[in-house]
Steps between C-alpha positions, in 0.01 A plus 500: 500500500134459410570149368680404820216637711249305292694175535526546876125562519420183302742299715343629819150419369594142408670443835195626684274278288707193579498578871126565491436175312713303743332658800158421351579126518713502814335331798430716805516382859122445488504282186540121499726313261302315235638170377556461127224296333573129466576351160177338375506129417176479298406666171123458483255227597565179307203504265440632149166522320460438128174556314397231252166568332240492776736306727766630732811295570710579805858377517593405857861491617600211725871575528830417333683172459876488448619264225873434448567491126686170464270319742172590329561573131649282227508457124763764425852553627545689824695764306214560255237513774717735703527732200121503463458591866758776477300645210223562753744630765458182703814375676538132399727432798206558734176304529242624249216690667175345376152625583219276618164639385136395511207654312148584617232519231191707582237413240231708667329177602785301654841547654741244357857463625760343272769341719548590865869558566742313721383605848796396719591183310824665387577712806434859595565670165160397367144477627350844431200405285238542773651829617499640147154360430378702798694806386318476167167518683407132504477230767565126485134428581396670173700271271267256320745286303872428495651373175839337545736490204681209666577356843848627578526657848553859381159486332294292742630551855302822534165320504583331832798664675392352835472121496142379479352849453360665189633851439211557255201353683241556226710420194492187287848397384547376142798325342560282195401138562829358372690743723298400806529129428877533470581703812244334727656159434841479674605197295552740209815624670678216320432676166758765586873440450658365817701818554176702518293266715614635836389853408167396351403267784412805708276627218292182510475524879407869499244468221299233680487704822410825325219353291353289783277761672339589166446135417341446840246777439441397136655825376762334282423422135698393196453602139587385150566710192166616361328526838339835574627598843395865494337748265759659272781263599629214286753232592817490290721191547862610544666176605870457556585682819271246665308211354165680514605865500218728383463863402180702494383722214285783633272667245265795547364699206763336279783635714716208607764413756672165542600429859775252429640375828854365468549498125776756562720560805736775382423798277872559445578145386202319354353760265825555313582127523181292551713184486641579843317267736429501871645213700169431678324431168352151496549471123747765383454426127124534524534816710719657229252404227216650703695822557594538133142444384349744748759770439444478125122517535491790743770700322278478192161574658619764748277379782603542862688237690542480876745271675584391850874557471539807284594825676200630692228562393587239238259638239596607149554397140749298298687640200689285251845645429607229253382144429464316833644793695275727701486794736281558805312833489348573844185708529552872535439586864211736561361599841151494349322192367451581133292302250720300266398706196635813670844352556749523215616157395858435402563571133627186334 
């Protein structure tokens, strides 16, 4: 009898608790219904800071491009490339999501932007460099120099998104002399295979219009390998993707980062198989040789690399898994900007 009484008491207590809990959250006649919060579409602002010696490098997110596998990548069978993508949980039947990044170098004396994003040259999915530059605490008027890895629209359109106007009014724009000579001369269109000429004609047209306002104000300069364009920054020729494609080796207190432009377009494909080429490469064989040489060097020395089309923020290291096969190791995200010597590097 005592056990039955005890069970009834516990049951009554639980029932009362449930009723009380329900009544605590039940709306009264005087309360208004509150809508459920909307699903957020953004993670965080599209910038990421990385310390490098006395410098600070800020990755800036411009947006994502969508690249169908068979249209943009070649050099291996579709089946093999699909298997590589699946290894990274990327659906090969859908267009590959590819970041477009730029990088702002704060040397303490200058603000130097490497590449400028696509603006609206490729539609509405891109064009966030200025917004994310502002979110990082900077303004376009503060940028002193812009170093362009090459003159494809997704790297150069951001300097002049409105025809005839400079987006960076106080910046001097620098690009390799061979690169400038090539793209600013429309007769060079004939150097592309006939099947590619229709697509690249627009690049010649866009480049001339985008560069023009900087030429008019004498804020456009070309460089050659060996020129000193900024303190702590050296030019590294990385030809192949374009005829005068350049990368920039940033060095502060012997901590180094190579900002390498379009040497690589897919972390899932081209690290494991550097021989996979990108269909927009001007000289695919040279682009592959450049990629293999850089991957080998930076897998050995462990220095940072940063790239326009690696998953944002596009900063990390390269690890060699076997001869001529590599793996991309992105930086470990940290909400604080830590000196490089306080960040654990990947164990080789």
